[in-house]
Every structure is written in structure tokens, then in C-alpha cells.
Short mmCIF file of C-alpha atoms in Angstrom, two decimals:
data_model
loop_
_atom_site.label_atom_id
_atom_site.label_comp_id
_atom_site.label_asym_id
_atom_site.label_seq_id
_atom_site.Cartn_x
_atom_site.Cartn_y
_atom_site.Cartn_z
CA MET A 1 8.37 5.54 9.43
CA LYS A 2 10.59 4.04 6.86
CA LYS A 3 13.91 5.96 6.37
CA SER A 4 16.20 5.24 3.53
CA SER A 5 19.99 5.40 4.19
CA ALA A 6 20.42 5.84 0.51
CA ILE A 7 18.58 6.79 -1.74
CA THR A 8 -5.01 -8.19 -2.62
CA LEU A 9 -7.17 -6.67 -1.65
CA VAL A 10 -8.09 -5.81 1.81
CA THR A 11 -11.48 -7.37 2.56
CA GLY A 12 -12.78 -4.33 4.34
CA ILE A 13 -14.49 -1.63 2.42
CA VAL A 14 -12.96 1.76 2.31
CA SER A 15 -13.87 4.69 0.24
CA VAL A 16 -16.19 7.71 -0.18
CA VAL A 17 -14.77 11.11 -0.91
CA PHE A 18 -13.49 12.92 2.12
CA VAL A 19 -13.21 16.31 0.72
CA SER A 20 -13.43 18.09 -2.59
CA CYS A 21 -10.09 18.46 -4.18
CA ASN A 22 -11.00 21.76 -5.82
CA ASN A 23 -11.21 23.75 -2.64
CA THR A 24 -9.42 24.57 0.54
CA LYS A 25 -11.62 23.23 3.29
CA LYS A 26 -11.28 22.94 7.03
CA GLY A 27 -12.26 19.67 8.72
CA ASN A 28 -11.58 18.56 12.29
CA GLY A 29 -8.98 21.24 12.71
CA THR A 30 -7.01 20.46 9.58
CA ASP A 31 -6.60 22.74 6.55
CA LEU A 32 -7.04 20.45 3.48
CA THR A 33 -5.36 22.21 0.66
CA THR A 34 -4.92 21.04 -2.95
CA LEU A 35 -1.26 20.85 -3.85
CA TYR A 36 -1.57 20.15 -7.53
CA GLU A 37 -3.58 18.21 -10.01
CA ILE A 38 -2.72 15.12 -12.10
CA ASP A 39 -4.60 15.16 -15.41
CA TYR A 40 -5.42 11.57 -16.38
CA SER A 41 -8.44 12.55 -18.51
CA HIS A 42 -6.65 12.19 -21.87
CA PRO A 43 -3.22 10.85 -21.02
CA ASP A 44 -0.44 10.87 -23.56
CA GLN A 45 0.98 7.31 -23.44
CA ALA A 46 4.07 8.14 -25.60
CA ASN A 47 6.24 8.54 -22.57
CA THR A 48 7.33 5.00 -21.41
CA ILE A 49 8.22 3.88 -17.95
CA SER A 50 11.34 2.03 -19.34
CA THR A 51 13.01 5.49 -20.01
CA ILE A 52 12.94 6.45 -16.33
CA VAL A 53 13.92 3.10 -14.92
CA ASP A 54 17.67 2.93 -14.22
CA SER A 55 17.76 -0.76 -13.54
CA VAL A 56 15.67 -3.81 -12.58
CA GLU A 57 17.28 -5.97 -9.85
CA PHE A 58 16.21 -9.47 -8.86
CA ILE A 59 16.83 -10.18 -5.12
CA PRO A 60 16.49 -13.90 -4.38
CA LEU A 61 14.38 -14.59 -1.17
CA HIS A 62 16.27 -17.57 0.12
CA GLY A 63 14.13 -20.17 1.86
CA SER A 64 10.89 -19.10 -0.08
CA ILE A 65 10.86 -22.44 -1.90
CA GLU A 66 10.78 -24.49 1.35
CA ASN A 67 8.66 -21.82 3.16
CA PRO A 68 6.47 -20.61 0.27
CA ILE A 69 4.73 -17.28 0.20
CA SER A 70 1.24 -17.91 -1.06
CA GLY A 71 0.02 -14.26 -1.15
CA ILE A 72 1.49 -10.80 -0.91
CA ASP A 73 -0.98 -8.78 1.19
CA GLU A 74 1.51 -6.24 2.30
CA LEU A 75 5.26 -5.57 1.71
CA GLN A 76 7.36 -3.22 3.68
CA VAL A 77 10.99 -2.71 2.68
CA THR A 78 12.96 -0.81 5.29
CA ASP A 79 16.55 -0.31 6.66
CA GLN A 80 15.95 -3.32 8.89
CA GLY A 81 14.92 -5.69 6.07
CA ILE A 82 12.08 -7.08 3.89
CA TYR A 83 8.75 -7.92 5.53
CA ILE A 84 6.01 -9.80 3.71
CA LEU A 85 2.49 -10.37 5.02
CA ASP A 86 0.85 -13.45 3.76
CA ARG A 87 -2.71 -13.07 5.19
CA ARG A 88 -3.96 -16.40 3.63
CA ARG A 89 -1.60 -18.41 5.90
CA ASN A 90 -1.41 -15.77 8.65
CA LYS A 91 2.26 -15.60 8.33
CA LEU A 92 4.84 -12.83 8.39
CA HIS A 93 7.99 -13.56 6.37
CA ALA A 94 10.98 -11.48 7.26
CA TYR A 95 14.23 -11.29 5.14
CA SER A 96 17.44 -9.31 5.37
CA LYS A 97 18.10 -6.66 2.75
CA ASP A 98 20.13 -9.16 0.66
CA GLY A 99 17.30 -11.74 0.79
CA ASN A 100 18.49 -14.06 3.59
CA GLN A 101 15.61 -15.32 5.71
CA LEU A 102 15.51 -13.78 9.22
CA PHE A 103 12.37 -15.44 10.65
CA THR A 104 8.79 -16.44 9.94
CA LEU A 105 6.03 -15.56 12.36
CA HIS A 106 3.21 -18.07 12.53
CA SER A 107 1.99 -17.87 16.00
CA MET A 108 -1.73 -18.64 15.77
CA GLY A 109 -3.44 -18.98 19.01
CA HIS A 110 -4.99 -17.19 22.00
CA ALA A 111 -1.92 -16.78 24.13
CA GLN A 112 -0.60 -13.23 24.73
CA GLN A 113 2.31 -13.75 22.20
CA GLU A 114 -0.03 -15.27 19.67
CA TYR A 115 -2.63 -13.85 17.36
CA LEU A 116 -5.89 -14.93 15.55
CA GLU A 117 -5.20 -13.08 12.33
CA ILE A 118 -2.70 -10.60 10.83
CA ALA A 119 -4.69 -7.65 9.40
CA CYS A 120 -1.71 -5.45 8.69
CA ILE A 121 1.81 -4.62 9.93
CA ALA A 122 4.15 -1.79 10.77
CA VAL A 123 7.93 -1.75 10.95
CA THR A 124 10.16 0.51 13.07
CA ASP A 125 13.93 0.50 13.69
CA SER A 126 13.72 -2.33 16.33
CA SER A 127 10.19 -3.75 16.15
CA VAL A 128 7.52 -5.14 13.90
CA PHE A 129 3.95 -4.66 14.90
CA ILE A 130 1.10 -7.08 13.99
CA VAL A 131 -2.45 -5.96 14.16
CA ASP A 132 -4.97 -8.65 15.24
CA ASN A 133 -8.40 -7.22 14.79
CA PHE A 134 -10.16 -10.51 15.79
CA GLY A 135 -8.16 -10.46 19.02
CA LYS A 136 -8.55 -6.66 19.36
CA LYS A 137 -4.78 -6.23 20.00
CA ILE A 138 -1.47 -5.22 18.46
CA ASN A 139 1.50 -7.50 19.18
CA GLU A 140 5.08 -6.22 19.10
CA TYR A 141 8.05 -8.45 17.99
CA GLY A 142 11.75 -7.84 17.41
CA SER A 143 12.32 -6.79 13.73
CA ASP A 144 15.57 -8.77 13.64
CA ASN A 145 14.56 -12.03 15.32
CA GLY A 146 10.77 -12.18 15.68
CA MET A 147 10.91 -12.46 19.46
CA PHE A 148 7.72 -11.39 21.18
CA LYS A 149 8.08 -8.12 23.24
CA ARG A 150 4.60 -7.00 24.47
CA SER A 151 0.94 -6.63 23.46
CA TYR A 152 -1.29 -3.52 23.23
CA ASN A 153 -5.06 -3.10 23.09
CA ALA A 154 -6.24 -2.06 19.60
CA PRO A 155 -8.12 1.15 19.92
CA ILE A 156 -10.09 0.67 16.67
CA VAL A 157 -10.59 -1.90 13.90
CA ILE A 158 -7.43 -1.13 11.92
CA GLY A 159 -6.99 -1.45 8.10
CA ALA A 160 -3.50 0.09 7.91
CA ILE A 161 -0.81 1.38 10.31
CA ARG A 162 2.41 3.38 9.90
CA PRO A 163 4.88 4.57 12.53
CA LEU A 164 5.58 8.30 12.91
CA ASP A 165 8.99 9.81 13.51
CA ASN A 166 7.78 11.22 16.84
CA GLY A 167 7.26 7.64 18.15
CA GLY A 168 3.51 7.55 17.60
CA PHE A 169 1.46 5.82 14.90
CA ILE A 170 -1.06 6.77 12.26
CA LEU A 171 -3.98 4.26 12.00
CA ALA A 172 -6.49 3.91 9.17
CA GLU A 173 -9.81 2.53 10.33
CA LEU A 174 -11.09 -0.53 8.50
CA PRO A 175 -14.77 0.27 7.73
CA MET A 176 -17.07 -2.70 7.59
CA GLU A 177 -20.82 -2.63 7.00
CA GLY A 178 -22.86 -4.33 9.80
CA VAL A 179 -19.92 -4.55 12.10
CA ASN A 180 -19.74 -2.63 15.41
CA GLN A 181 -16.53 -0.74 15.65
CA ILE A 182 -14.46 -0.53 18.95
CA GLU A 183 -15.82 2.28 21.18
CA ASN A 184 -12.82 4.53 20.36
CA SER A 185 -14.02 4.76 16.73
CA ASP A 186 -15.75 8.23 16.33
CA GLY A 187 -16.67 7.99 12.71
CA ASN A 188 -13.41 9.36 11.24
CA ARG A 189 -11.02 7.68 8.89
CA LEU A 190 -7.55 8.39 10.34
CA TYR A 191 -6.43 8.24 13.95
CA ILE A 192 -3.20 9.62 15.46
CA ALA A 193 -1.99 7.48 18.41
CA ASP A 194 0.96 7.68 20.74
CA SER A 195 3.55 4.96 21.29
CA SER A 196 1.25 2.84 23.36
CA PHE A 197 -1.66 3.15 20.83
CA ARG A 198 -3.66 5.59 22.87
CA ILE A 199 -5.71 7.77 20.53
CA LYS A 200 -4.76 11.50 20.67
CA HIS A 201 -7.11 12.74 17.83
CA SER A 202 -8.74 11.73 14.65
CA ILE A 203 -9.39 13.33 11.24
CA TYR A 204 -11.41 12.87 8.03
CA PRO A 205 -15.04 12.01 8.77
CA TYR A 206 -16.85 9.52 6.62
CA ASP A 207 -19.62 10.29 4.20
CA ASN A 208 -22.62 7.94 4.19
CA HIS A 209 -21.21 6.32 7.42
CA ARG A 210 -19.54 3.42 5.63
CA ASP A 211 -17.94 2.90 2.30
CA LYS A 212 -18.90 0.43 -0.41
CA ILE A 213 -16.09 -0.26 -2.73
CA GLY A 214 -12.86 -2.08 -1.69
CA MET A 215 -9.35 -0.64 -1.93
CA GLY A 216 -6.20 -2.75 -1.92
CA ARG A 217 -4.06 -0.48 0.25
CA PHE A 218 -4.98 2.38 2.55
CA LEU A 219 -1.54 3.90 3.43
CA SER A 220 1.82 3.96 1.76
CA ASP A 221 5.06 5.68 3.02
CA ASN A 222 8.56 6.75 1.94
CA ASP A 223 10.94 8.98 3.76
CA SER A 224 9.05 12.01 5.08
CA VAL A 225 5.64 11.47 3.60
CA ILE A 226 2.76 9.09 4.22
CA ILE A 227 0.06 8.82 1.54
CA TYR A 228 -3.60 8.01 2.15
CA SER A 229 -6.45 7.47 -0.29
CA SER A 230 -9.81 5.73 -0.75
CA THR A 231 -11.86 4.63 -3.75
CA GLY A 232 -14.08 7.42 -4.89
CA TYR A 233 -11.76 10.11 -3.56
CA ASN A 234 -10.36 10.89 -7.04
CA GLY A 235 -7.07 11.76 -5.56
CA PHE A 236 -4.87 11.20 -2.46
CA SER A 237 -3.61 13.04 0.60
CA LYS A 238 0.04 13.64 1.73
CA ILE A 239 0.66 13.36 5.45
CA SER A 240 3.77 14.36 7.40
CA ALA A 241 5.53 11.25 8.69
CA LYS A 242 6.95 13.33 11.51
CA ASP A 243 3.76 13.82 13.43
CA GLY A 244 0.81 12.87 11.29
CA ASN A 245 -0.09 16.47 10.23
CA PHE A 246 -1.57 16.95 6.80
CA ILE A 247 0.57 18.50 4.06
CA GLY A 248 -2.22 18.63 1.46
CA ASN A 249 -4.25 16.83 -1.21
CA VAL A 250 -3.47 15.84 -4.73
CA SER A 251 -6.33 15.53 -7.25
CA VAL A 252 -6.37 12.93 -10.00
CA ASN A 253 -8.68 13.92 -12.73
CA THR A 254 -10.10 11.27 -15.12
CA ALA A 255 -12.50 11.37 -18.12
CA ARG A 256 -15.20 9.31 -16.13
CA PRO A 257 -14.60 10.10 -12.44
CA PHE A 258 -16.01 8.16 -9.56
CA ASN A 259 -19.36 9.66 -8.33
CA ASN A 260 -20.25 8.73 -4.74
CA ILE A 261 -23.58 10.47 -4.89
CA GLU A 262 -24.87 7.97 -7.42
CA ILE A 263 -24.15 4.96 -5.24
CA ALA A 264 -24.91 6.57 -1.85
CA GLU A 265 -28.19 4.71 -1.28
CA MET A 266 -27.16 1.42 -2.87
CA ASP A 267 -26.09 -1.76 -1.02
CA LYS A 268 -22.60 -2.90 -1.54
CA SER A 269 -23.22 -5.63 -4.21
CA LYS A 270 -25.41 -3.25 -6.25
CA ALA A 271 -22.92 -0.38 -5.99
CA ARG A 272 -20.07 -2.60 -7.34
CA ASP A 273 -22.20 -3.66 -10.34
CA TYR A 274 -23.02 -0.04 -10.99
CA VAL A 275 -19.43 1.12 -10.97
CA VAL A 276 -18.50 -1.59 -13.52
CA GLU A 277 -21.50 -0.62 -15.71
CA LYS A 278 -20.57 3.12 -15.62
CA ARG A 279 -16.90 2.27 -16.48
CA TRP A 280 -15.65 4.88 -14.03
CA GLN A 281 -11.86 5.58 -13.96
CA PHE A 282 -10.48 5.81 -10.50
CA LEU A 283 -7.46 4.85 -8.27
CA THR A 284 -7.64 1.17 -7.34
CA THR A 285 -5.13 1.50 -4.56
CA THR A 286 -3.25 4.20 -2.68
CA PRO A 287 -0.36 5.60 -4.73
CA MET A 288 3.30 4.95 -3.82
CA MET A 289 6.15 7.44 -3.86
CA ALA A 290 9.79 6.92 -4.72
CA GLY A 291 11.63 10.13 -4.77
CA LYS A 292 9.99 12.46 -7.29
CA TYR A 293 8.04 9.52 -8.84
CA ILE A 294 4.57 8.56 -7.83
CA CYS A 295 3.09 5.21 -9.01
CA LEU A 296 -0.72 5.26 -9.76
CA SER A 297 -2.97 2.39 -10.69
CA VAL A 298 -6.11 3.78 -12.41
CA LYS A 299 -9.01 1.52 -13.12
CA ASP A 300 -9.82 1.81 -16.86
CA GLU A 301 -12.23 -0.67 -18.36
CA ASP A 302 -11.09 -4.08 -17.09
CA THR A 303 -7.49 -3.18 -16.33
CA ALA A 304 -5.55 -1.09 -13.77
CA GLU A 305 -2.11 -0.80 -15.28
CA PRO A 306 0.46 1.12 -13.31
CA CYS A 307 1.66 4.51 -14.52
CA ILE A 308 4.23 6.84 -13.08
CA TYR A 309 3.79 10.51 -12.44
CA ASP A 310 6.95 12.74 -12.29
CA GLU A 311 6.23 15.52 -9.72
CA LYS A 312 8.99 17.74 -11.08
CA SER A 313 8.12 17.60 -14.82
CA GLY A 314 4.44 16.93 -14.46
CA LYS A 315 4.65 14.08 -17.08
CA LEU A 316 2.89 10.68 -16.90
CA TYR A 317 4.73 7.54 -18.06
CA PHE A 318 3.18 4.17 -19.09
CA ASN A 319 4.31 0.68 -19.87
CA ASP A 320 5.48 0.00 -23.45
CA ASN A 321 2.99 -2.00 -25.33
CA ILE A 322 5.56 -3.42 -27.73
CA SER A 323 8.48 -4.51 -25.60
CA MET A 324 8.38 -5.37 -21.88
CA HIS A 325 11.95 -4.46 -21.13
CA ASN A 326 11.93 -2.43 -17.96
CA ASN A 327 8.15 -2.56 -17.91
CA MET A 328 6.80 -2.24 -14.38
CA ILE A 329 4.56 -4.71 -12.66
CA ALA A 330 2.26 -2.82 -10.09
CA PRO A 331 4.66 -2.43 -7.10
CA ASP A 332 3.88 -3.65 -3.60
CA ASP A 333 6.10 -0.91 -1.86
CA ALA A 334 8.39 1.95 -2.45
CA TYR A 335 11.58 2.63 -0.49
CA GLY A 336 14.14 5.29 -1.17
CA ASN A 337 14.33 5.84 -4.92
CA SER A 338 13.00 2.43 -5.83
CA PHE A 339 9.67 0.52 -6.29
CA TYR A 340 9.48 -3.11 -5.15
CA ILE A 341 7.34 -6.15 -6.02
CA VAL A 342 7.44 -9.68 -4.76
CA TYR A 343 7.62 -11.89 -7.77
CA ASN A 344 6.18 -15.39 -7.13
CA PHE A 345 4.33 -16.03 -10.40
CA GLY A 346 6.24 -19.19 -11.46
CA GLY A 347 8.26 -20.21 -14.54
CA GLU A 348 5.50 -20.34 -16.99
CA PHE A 349 4.52 -16.74 -16.32
CA LEU A 350 8.16 -15.67 -16.38
CA ASP A 351 8.71 -17.32 -19.76
CA GLY A 352 5.73 -15.39 -21.26
CA GLN A 353 7.24 -12.19 -20.13
CA LEU A 354 10.70 -13.11 -21.39
CA ASP A 355 9.28 -13.76 -24.83
CA MET A 356 8.05 -10.19 -24.90
CA GLY A 357 11.47 -8.76 -23.82
CA PHE A 358 11.18 -8.60 -20.08
CA ASN A 359 14.41 -8.35 -18.10
CA ARG A 360 16.06 -11.82 -17.64
CA PRO A 361 16.80 -12.74 -14.03
CA PRO A 362 20.21 -14.10 -12.91
CA LEU A 363 20.45 -17.90 -12.67
CA VAL A 364 19.88 -18.14 -8.86
CA ALA A 365 16.77 -15.97 -9.09
CA ASP A 366 15.62 -17.75 -12.20
CA SER A 367 15.91 -21.11 -10.37
CA ILE A 368 13.97 -19.87 -7.39
CA ILE A 369 11.14 -18.59 -9.57
CA ARG A 370 10.83 -21.88 -11.50
CA ASN A 371 10.75 -23.86 -8.26
CA ASP A 372 7.81 -21.87 -7.03
CA GLY A 373 9.82 -19.60 -4.74
CA ALA A 374 9.82 -15.83 -4.71
CA VAL A 375 12.25 -13.05 -5.57
CA LEU A 376 12.06 -9.37 -4.86
CA LEU A 377 12.11 -7.13 -7.96
CA ARG A 378 13.68 -3.68 -7.36
CA TYR A 379 12.92 -0.97 -9.94
CA ARG A 380 15.70 1.63 -9.36
CA MET A 381 14.44 4.88 -10.76
CA LYS A 382 16.72 7.38 -12.58
CA ILE A 383 17.81 10.48 -10.58
CA ASP A 384 18.25 13.89 -12.19
#
């Protein structure tokens, strides 16, 4: 679990509602209680994100020009550093907190210390764990130097993984139509494992066996909370990072909510077309939490612009349509009181944003961006 000293798309298919957010319901020994509701049905977009952003910082990722990052499939910012999964090239890029390159893992192969793919990652104080679903294993490497430590058998096909404070892990199953899961899979969504990845128990059964619509991220975490969601849930769940116990659910109400019943008997392709036709509004990825702020991306027509929910005030904040100053690009991670995104969009894209008032990067960061490298954007949020 990430601890702060200070303050796309996954190809598997995840999604069907796990429990109604309007009731308290017991499932697999867990009380699933609604904590609160976020009303997105008729949002007031007068509140702008720029008013709650304290600063936007550009952290140069040194070495990213020579060793380019082609895709950002997962970002984890921790006390140990910055870890970026590039699934397209099967690489893990690791940087120090100030952007100096620590190591790059690219150990493709069948040997014990190698892997056939990187499905997802987890970072602890001393180790980074790489999930290889093709190889049915989890490899552990040093988080400071990338040195191989040991390998574990993967108990299920894993779509996301996060460490728990008690030394164990929480695993989100990667549901795939037509693919046989590993024998430890029992039809549930989340699995609690010990430090050696032995399954202790599981929670949240699937509806309709397997899900149809993809989600970009299954789990997010920050400080004491892990967040889980799936497309069609119309909300998300808060989980204790201490031991994996559930805290409760948060409902996200939209004007045209996702309806799993209508697509239950459709194949995946037809279900996707139907969702577009119905113009349903729903979370496209699991929300992220930075302090009291929760970043949501809600599918609305053809866009999924980020918005910020303030848990204390109950207000929703949106990007300014006039000026891009302090406007938020959908973040890749949250850590402490900040949201983070890997910015590797190139000089032409940057110029377009600068013309609309976006924050100007310092010279070093600007040069890296224009030479097809990457920088890390830190959105430091205001604190009461």
C-alpha cells in the first residue's frame, strides 16, 4: 500500500454491477453499505478545477528520450519512486522521486527471472511485483535496483494488484470470455492473498458469469484506502488498505445510468454497440483519491472528461472551457494530496495547449517533451 510521507485500457473485460448501491446487503460475509451518493445527473459545471489546484509541477523523467515510454498502462507513485508500466513494449520504467532513472525492466523470456508479459504491477517499500498471466506467475524485483528476488505462482488471472499494510495483497480478477481461469478462481471479483499469494478468501460474485464492457483501471489506492469499481456498477467501493476489509460503497448517479439487465444476453460486440447507441453515462475507469478529492471520469456522449468531487463540501468541479490554466488531464495515479499524469504527448500537442492558456513547463521539461520524451505532471491540490 502506498504511504505518503507528506502530504489504456486493460484488454480484459470487467464490469457488471456487484450490488445495488441503494441498499445495505450482505454478500460473502461482507456488509456492503452505501457511504454517500454523488449526484452527476445534472451537474453544475460552474465550479472549476483550476480553483482547487494549488500548483502544477513538471517533473522531467531523465532518460525518457533515449529510452522512450510508448504507452502508460499503469503508473504508481510511491515513497520509493515513480513506476510506469509500458505494456506495449513489456517494460517497467522506474525513476526516483526527482525523475532520475533508476532502472528499466525488459526481461522477456521463459527463465525464472524473466516474464512473457506484464499484466499489472504492485510496489511495496522494498519490492516491485510484476504479474505475468501468460506465465502464470508473479515475479518480485528490488524496487530500487530492479534485481530479481523470487517468483510466485499466480493464483488467478490478475487484472490489478495492490499490497496491503498487513503484508498481504488484494487481487482483482481479470475476467475474459471464453478463457478458462486458474483453478483457484471461484467466480468472485476480488481475492485477498497472503504475502506468498496464497488465497485466503474472496468477495464480490460476478453477475452473468463474465463482464462485457472494458474498464481502464480496476484498483486505485492512496494512504489508507483502496478503491475498486467496474463498468456498469454506477459507483465504486472503498476498501481498507490495512487488511482488505470493505469500508463501504459510493453511488454515482447519472441522468442515463448503465443498465446491465439490457445487455445481459448480448455478446460483447453487440453490447458495446448498444451502450453507445443508448448514450449511457457511466464511470470509464476506477476513481482516484487525493486527500479529500476524488477524480471521476464519466462517459458522456463521446467524451470522458475528468471531474473532481470534494468529499467534505459535496461539490463537483470541472475543467474550464475558456482557459486551460490549471486544467486537469485525466490522471494516471494519485499519491498524497496530488494527482499525477505521465505527459508524453509531444511538442505539437503542448503548443496547442499553451495557446489555450495551459501551464508552461520549465525549459528542461519543455525540451524533453519536444524531443519525444516524458515528464510527470503533478497536480498539487489545495488543502483546507
